[in-house]
mmCIF file of C-alpha atoms in Angstrom:
data_model
loop_
_atom_site.group_PDB
_atom_site.id
_atom_site.type_symbol
_atom_site.label_atom_id
_atom_site.label_comp_id
_atom_site.label_asym_id
_atom_site.label_seq_id
_atom_site.Cartn_x
_atom_site.Cartn_y
_atom_site.Cartn_z
ATOM 1 C CA GLY A 1 13.984 -27.101 8.410
ATOM 2 C CA ARG A 2 11.105 -27.766 6.111
ATOM 3 C CA LEU A 3 8.316 -25.366 5.197
ATOM 4 C CA SER A 4 4.857 -26.506 4.161
ATOM 5 C CA PHE A 5 2.881 -24.518 1.618
ATOM 6 C CA ARG A 6 -0.754 -24.741 0.596
ATOM 7 C CA SER A 7 -2.205 -23.225 -2.549
ATOM 8 C CA TYR A 8 -5.636 -21.581 -2.576
ATOM 9 C CA GLY A 9 -7.751 -21.200 -5.673
ATOM 10 C CA ALA A 10 -11.254 -21.556 -7.033
ATOM 11 C CA GLU A 11 -11.898 -24.649 -4.938
ATOM 12 C CA ALA A 12 -11.611 -22.474 -1.800
ATOM 13 C CA GLY A 13 -13.705 -19.647 -3.256
ATOM 14 C CA LEU A 14 -10.820 -17.479 -4.469
ATOM 15 C CA GLY A 15 -12.170 -16.590 -7.882
ATOM 16 C CA ASN A 16 -9.297 -14.355 -9.000
ATOM 17 C CA LEU A 17 -5.631 -15.294 -8.629
ATOM 18 C CA ALA A 18 -4.207 -11.868 -9.554
ATOM 19 C CA ALA A 19 -3.693 -10.871 -5.904
ATOM 20 C CA THR A 20 -2.242 -7.419 -5.251
ATOM 21 C CA PHE A 21 -2.335 -7.027 -1.449
ATOM 22 C CA MET A 22 -3.039 -9.084 1.660
ATOM 23 C CA ALA A 23 -3.743 -8.053 5.245
ATOM 24 C CA GLN A 24 -5.211 -9.591 8.405
ATOM 25 C CA ASP A 25 -7.781 -7.805 10.545
ATOM 26 C CA PRO A 26 -7.886 -7.925 14.378
ATOM 27 C CA GLN A 27 -10.550 -10.662 14.246
ATOM 28 C CA GLY A 28 -8.193 -12.925 12.313
ATOM 29 C CA PHE A 29 -9.873 -12.705 8.905
ATOM 30 C CA LEU A 30 -7.460 -12.601 5.969
ATOM 31 C CA TRP A 31 -8.318 -10.027 3.306
ATOM 32 C CA VAL A 32 -6.972 -10.454 -0.220
ATOM 33 C CA ALA A 33 -7.159 -7.640 -2.765
ATOM 34 C CA THR A 34 -7.242 -8.776 -6.379
ATOM 35 C CA GLN A 35 -7.796 -7.392 -9.848
ATOM 36 C CA ASP A 36 -11.435 -8.488 -9.594
ATOM 37 C CA GLY A 37 -12.680 -7.676 -6.112
ATOM 38 C CA VAL A 38 -11.725 -8.177 -2.464
ATOM 39 C CA TYR A 39 -11.857 -11.586 -0.788
ATOM 40 C CA ARG A 40 -12.211 -12.398 2.920
ATOM 41 C CA TYR A 41 -10.888 -15.742 4.129
ATOM 42 C CA ASP A 42 -12.441 -17.150 7.311
ATOM 43 C CA GLY A 43 -10.164 -20.158 7.645
ATOM 44 C CA THR A 44 -12.345 -22.325 5.431
ATOM 45 C CA ARG A 45 -13.457 -20.379 2.361
ATOM 46 C CA PHE A 46 -13.021 -17.050 0.612
ATOM 47 C CA ARG A 47 -15.948 -14.673 0.211
ATOM 48 C CA ARG A 48 -15.882 -12.138 -2.603
ATOM 49 C CA TYR A 49 -16.812 -8.451 -2.314
ATOM 50 C CA GLY A 50 -17.502 -6.663 -5.592
ATOM 51 C CA ARG A 51 -19.717 -3.985 -7.124
ATOM 52 C CA ASP A 52 -22.848 -5.462 -5.530
ATOM 53 C CA GLU A 53 -21.193 -4.959 -2.123
ATOM 54 C CA GLY A 54 -20.479 -1.300 -2.809
ATOM 55 C CA LEU A 55 -17.022 -1.242 -4.394
ATOM 56 C CA PRO A 56 -16.714 1.586 -6.961
ATOM 57 C CA SER A 57 -14.438 -0.668 -9.046
ATOM 58 C CA THR A 58 -13.350 -4.281 -8.702
ATOM 59 C CA TYR A 59 -9.738 -3.513 -9.711
ATOM 60 C CA ILE A 60 -8.147 -3.089 -6.268
ATOM 61 C CA THR A 61 -5.016 -0.932 -6.124
ATOM 62 C CA ALA A 62 -4.549 -0.517 -2.337
ATOM 63 C CA LEU A 63 -5.582 -2.187 0.923
ATOM 64 C CA TRP A 64 -5.189 -0.952 4.494
ATOM 65 C CA ILE A 65 -6.418 -2.285 7.848
ATOM 66 C CA GLY A 66 -5.909 -0.331 11.071
ATOM 67 C CA GLN A 67 -5.319 -1.787 14.515
ATOM 68 C CA SER A 68 -8.968 -1.155 15.384
ATOM 69 C CA GLY A 69 -10.148 -3.060 12.304
ATOM 70 C CA ASP A 70 -10.793 0.024 10.162
ATOM 71 C CA LEU A 71 -10.594 -1.323 6.579
ATOM 72 C CA TRP A 72 -10.141 0.799 3.450
ATOM 73 C CA VAL A 73 -9.445 -0.201 -0.132
ATOM 74 C CA GLY A 74 -8.290 1.829 -3.082
ATOM 75 C CA THR A 75 -9.601 1.152 -6.546
ATOM 76 C CA GLU A 76 -9.302 2.496 -10.080
ATOM 77 C CA ARG A 77 -12.303 4.720 -9.298
ATOM 78 C CA GLY A 78 -11.517 5.955 -5.833
ATOM 79 C CA PRO A 79 -11.456 4.666 -2.245
ATOM 80 C CA ALA A 80 -14.077 2.786 -0.241
ATOM 81 C CA GLN A 81 -14.448 1.861 3.426
ATOM 82 C CA LEU A 82 -15.933 -1.331 4.840
ATOM 83 C CA ARG A 83 -19.042 -0.500 6.875
ATOM 84 C CA GLY A 84 -20.448 -3.596 8.508
ATOM 85 C CA ASP A 85 -20.766 -6.038 5.628
ATOM 86 C CA HIS A 86 -20.784 -3.454 2.833
ATOM 87 C CA PHE A 87 -18.328 -1.009 1.275
ATOM 88 C CA GLU A 88 -19.090 2.705 1.042
ATOM 89 C CA SER A 89 -17.397 5.056 -1.412
ATOM 90 C CA VAL A 90 -16.013 8.476 -0.487
ATOM 91 C CA PRO A 91 -18.865 10.680 0.735
ATOM 92 C CA GLY A 92 -19.733 13.586 -1.505
ATOM 93 C CA SER A 93 -19.669 13.483 -5.294
ATOM 94 C CA ALA A 94 -17.473 16.602 -5.358
ATOM 95 C CA SER A 95 -14.505 14.844 -3.735
ATOM 96 C CA PRO A 96 -11.366 15.337 -5.875
ATOM 97 C CA ALA A 97 -9.912 11.963 -4.905
ATOM 98 C CA VAL A 98 -12.247 9.855 -7.024
ATOM 99 C CA ASP A 99 -9.573 8.394 -9.276
ATOM 100 C CA ARG A 100 -6.942 5.678 -9.055
ATOM 101 C CA VAL A 101 -5.730 5.210 -5.486
ATOM 102 C CA ASN A 102 -2.086 4.174 -5.074
ATOM 103 C CA GLY A 103 -2.081 4.061 -1.278
ATOM 104 C CA VAL A 104 -4.297 4.593 1.768
ATOM 105 C CA GLY A 105 -3.648 4.730 5.519
ATOM 106 C CA ARG A 106 -4.142 6.581 8.806
ATOM 107 C CA ASP A 107 -1.306 8.292 10.621
ATOM 108 C CA GLY A 108 -0.721 8.032 14.367
ATOM 109 C CA GLY A 109 -3.023 10.988 14.946
ATOM 110 C CA GLY A 110 -5.962 9.299 13.243
ATOM 111 C CA THR A 111 -5.918 11.308 10.013
ATOM 112 C CA LEU A 112 -6.683 9.328 6.849
ATOM 113 C CA TRP A 113 -4.445 9.936 3.815
ATOM 114 C CA LEU A 114 -4.855 8.947 0.165
ATOM 115 C CA ALA A 115 -2.139 8.747 -2.477
ATOM 116 C CA THR A 116 -3.850 9.117 -5.842
ATOM 117 C CA ALA A 117 -3.098 9.734 -9.487
ATOM 118 C CA THR A 118 -3.974 13.417 -9.028
ATOM 119 C CA GLY A 119 -2.056 14.040 -5.823
ATOM 120 C CA LEU A 120 -1.967 13.400 -2.080
ATOM 121 C CA PHE A 121 -5.174 13.985 -0.125
ATOM 122 C CA VAL A 122 -6.266 14.077 3.528
ATOM 123 C CA GLN A 123 -9.735 13.431 4.902
ATOM 124 C CA ARG A 124 -11.648 16.393 6.300
ATOM 125 C CA ASP A 125 -14.000 16.400 9.284
ATOM 126 C CA ASP A 126 -16.981 16.054 6.930
ATOM 127 C CA GLY A 127 -15.568 12.819 5.478
ATOM 128 C CA ALA A 128 -14.594 14.218 2.087
ATOM 129 C CA PHE A 129 -10.981 14.729 0.981
ATOM 130 C CA SER A 130 -8.886 17.770 0.133
ATOM 131 C CA LEU A 131 -5.374 18.180 -1.253
ATOM 132 C CA ALA A 132 -2.715 17.692 1.423
ATOM 133 C CA PRO A 133 -1.203 20.981 2.651
ATOM 134 C CA GLY A 134 2.055 21.810 0.925
ATOM 135 C CA TRP A 135 1.906 18.946 -1.587
ATOM 136 C CA PRO A 136 3.888 20.209 -4.596
ATOM 137 C CA GLY A 137 1.512 18.706 -7.131
ATOM 138 C CA GLY A 138 1.590 15.669 -9.345
ATOM 139 C CA GLU A 139 0.767 12.023 -8.721
ATOM 140 C CA ALA A 140 1.418 10.498 -5.297
ATOM 141 C CA THR A 141 2.735 7.077 -6.242
ATOM 142 C CA ALA A 142 3.129 5.535 -2.771
ATOM 143 C CA LEU A 143 2.158 6.224 0.842
ATOM 144 C CA LEU A 144 3.424 5.122 4.255
ATOM 145 C CA THR A 145 1.647 5.814 7.549
ATOM 146 C CA SER A 146 1.701 3.968 10.882
ATOM 147 C CA ASP A 147 1.162 4.447 14.598
ATOM 148 C CA GLU A 148 4.920 4.038 15.098
ATOM 149 C CA LEU A 149 5.578 7.071 12.879
ATOM 150 C CA GLY A 150 3.157 9.229 14.850
ATOM 151 C CA THR A 151 1.768 12.042 12.754
ATOM 152 C CA ALA A 152 4.666 11.833 10.282
ATOM 153 C CA VAL A 153 3.758 10.660 6.781
ATOM 154 C CA TYR A 154 5.932 9.454 3.902
ATOM 155 C CA ALA A 155 4.758 9.807 0.304
ATOM 156 C CA ALA A 156 6.463 9.240 -3.028
ATOM 157 C CA ARG A 157 6.220 11.626 -5.941
ATOM 158 C CA GLY A 158 7.710 9.931 -8.962
ATOM 159 C CA GLU A 159 11.387 9.347 -8.191
ATOM 160 C CA SER A 160 11.468 11.307 -4.925
ATOM 161 C CA VAL A 161 10.256 10.528 -1.408
ATOM 162 C CA GLY A 162 8.848 13.173 0.898
ATOM 163 C CA ARG A 163 8.328 13.234 4.656
ATOM 164 C CA PHE A 164 5.541 15.391 6.079
ATOM 165 C CA ASP A 165 6.045 16.391 9.715
ATOM 166 C CA THR A 166 5.151 19.459 11.777
ATOM 167 C CA GLY A 167 3.326 20.903 8.772
ATOM 168 C CA GLN A 168 6.228 20.819 6.293
ATOM 169 C CA TRP A 169 7.506 18.564 3.518
ATOM 170 C CA SER A 170 11.112 17.509 2.961
ATOM 171 C CA PHE A 171 11.923 15.564 -0.215
ATOM 172 C CA VAL A 172 14.882 13.351 -1.131
ATOM 173 C CA GLU A 173 15.564 12.110 -4.667
ATOM 174 C CA SER A 174 16.178 8.401 -5.162
ATOM 175 C CA GLY A 175 19.178 9.095 -7.386
ATOM 176 C CA GLN A 176 17.837 7.206 -10.411
ATOM 177 C CA HIS A 177 15.982 8.661 -13.352
ATOM 178 C CA GLY A 178 13.471 7.414 -15.889
ATOM 179 C CA PRO A 179 10.202 5.439 -15.785
ATOM 180 C CA TRP A 180 11.856 2.434 -14.093
ATOM 181 C CA ALA A 181 12.668 4.539 -11.015
ATOM 182 C CA ARG A 182 9.102 5.562 -10.127
ATOM 183 C CA ILE A 183 8.648 4.671 -6.440
ATOM 184 C CA ASP A 184 5.737 2.255 -5.933
ATOM 185 C CA ALA A 185 6.161 1.189 -2.284
ATOM 186 C CA LEU A 186 7.656 2.465 0.984
ATOM 187 C CA ALA A 187 8.569 0.796 4.290
ATOM 188 C CA VAL A 188 10.427 1.696 7.497
ATOM 189 C CA ASP A 189 12.167 -1.152 9.345
ATOM 190 C CA VAL A 190 12.820 -1.549 13.083
ATOM 191 C CA ARG A 191 16.160 0.302 12.752
ATOM 192 C CA GLY A 192 14.473 3.339 11.251
ATOM 193 C CA TRP A 193 15.779 2.704 7.727
ATOM 194 C CA LEU A 194 13.461 4.015 5.022
ATOM 195 C CA TRP A 195 13.062 1.629 2.077
ATOM 196 C CA ALA A 196 11.678 2.528 -1.345
ATOM 197 C CA ARG A 197 11.078 0.245 -4.302
ATOM 198 C CA SER A 198 10.338 0.689 -7.984
ATOM 199 C CA VAL A 199 9.878 -2.025 -10.595
ATOM 200 C CA ARG A 200 13.646 -2.262 -11.071
ATOM 201 C CA TYR A 201 15.336 -0.595 -8.082
ATOM 202 C CA LEU A 202 15.470 -0.946 -4.310
ATOM 203 C CA PHE A 203 16.673 2.013 -2.249
ATOM 204 C CA ALA A 204 17.443 2.477 1.447
ATOM 205 C CA LYS A 205 17.972 5.619 3.506
ATOM 206 C CA PRO A 206 19.538 5.085 6.958
ATOM 207 C CA PRO A 207 18.555 7.508 9.747
ATOM 208 C CA GLY A 208 20.454 10.774 9.402
ATOM 209 C CA ALA A 209 21.657 10.043 5.861
ATOM 210 C CA SER A 210 21.233 12.789 3.305
ATOM 211 C CA GLY A 211 20.230 10.460 0.484
ATOM 212 C CA PHE A 212 19.330 6.934 -0.571
ATOM 213 C CA LEU A 213 21.670 3.990 -1.060
ATOM 214 C CA ASP A 214 21.074 1.826 -4.132
ATOM 215 C CA TYR A 215 20.250 -1.770 -3.175
ATOM 216 C CA GLY A 216 19.036 -2.680 -6.630
ATOM 217 C CA GLU A 217 21.291 -5.718 -6.846
ATOM 218 C CA ARG A 218 19.544 -7.212 -3.817
ATOM 219 C CA ILE A 219 16.210 -7.845 -5.487
ATOM 220 C CA ALA A 220 15.096 -9.066 -8.907
ATOM 221 C CA PRO A 221 12.955 -6.744 -11.056
ATOM 222 C CA ILE A 222 9.214 -6.995 -11.584
ATOM 223 C CA SER A 223 7.327 -5.997 -14.697
ATOM 224 C CA ASN A 224 4.204 -4.304 -13.290
ATOM 225 C CA ARG A 225 4.567 -2.654 -9.834
ATOM 226 C CA GLY A 226 7.263 -2.674 -7.169
ATOM 227 C CA TYR A 227 5.365 -4.067 -4.194
ATOM 228 C CA LEU A 228 7.176 -4.130 -0.846
ATOM 229 C CA SER A 229 6.207 -5.318 2.645
ATOM 230 C CA LEU A 230 7.827 -5.749 6.037
ATOM 231 C CA ASP A 231 7.271 -8.749 8.305
ATOM 232 C CA ARG A 232 7.258 -8.801 12.119
ATOM 233 C CA ASP A 233 10.962 -9.668 12.236
ATOM 234 C CA GLY A 234 11.911 -6.645 10.139
ATOM 235 C CA ASN A 235 12.573 -8.595 6.933
ATOM 236 C CA LEU A 236 11.606 -7.052 3.617
ATOM 237 C CA TRP A 237 9.578 -9.083 1.150
ATOM 238 C CA GLY A 238 8.640 -8.370 -2.436
ATOM 239 C CA PRO A 239 7.298 -10.278 -5.444
ATOM 240 C CA THR A 240 9.453 -10.409 -8.569
ATOM 241 C CA ASP A 241 9.103 -11.844 -12.050
ATOM 242 C CA VAL A 242 10.991 -14.956 -10.912
ATOM 243 C CA GLY A 243 9.428 -15.517 -7.469
ATOM 244 C CA VAL A 244 9.434 -13.829 -4.062
ATOM 245 C CA ASP A 245 12.551 -12.162 -2.649
ATOM 246 C CA ALA A 246 13.312 -11.528 1.024
ATOM 247 C CA TRP A 247 15.959 -9.195 2.397
ATOM 248 C CA ASP A 248 16.901 -8.989 6.079
ATOM 249 C CA GLY A 249 18.731 -5.653 5.751
#
């Protein structure tokens, strides 16, 4: 078959081409996170959201949209939530999570989690954030939550991946060491395999396995951050320094 591609740029209102994340909300709008703001595409043009629209920083490091349309972004200076047509930062100036956000998402129980440079945080009833119970300390480099996982949460801490369930953490090392093995992204496919990616490595942990398998030869490296996403058919996708790779497991 033949695939048709269309490029979007300044002529469509997309003023920054350094895109980091994309997601579609329940209304059909496409949201694009970039290194200079968030853009919403309505099928015709992109509209930019920046500091004037309430973002604490225009360098976007995370993007999450829930099934109900709940939209959060992470930035270099903390998280913000879309309220109507404006973003609001974390309530309360004393919140400890006002630094670089590596991941954001709600679990199946409705609790909002933040992976940040100073640790993993959960949102309290008053809207502010506190350190996640039992987190061993250090940067939370990646986060995975979903309705399918229920109240279970996956978070990466350097080269290890932890699962939080029934109030306890269990961690598994990736098996690689050094700065190239820092886990930047997590995904669980339809078979229940847990995938983890760094800038150079790709790991997979089948259900019941005690550790990760190294799938590094399956994907080309990337120089900045090991992004990873899962499509509706269960295929893994990730940008690389030479293009976009897909892996069907």
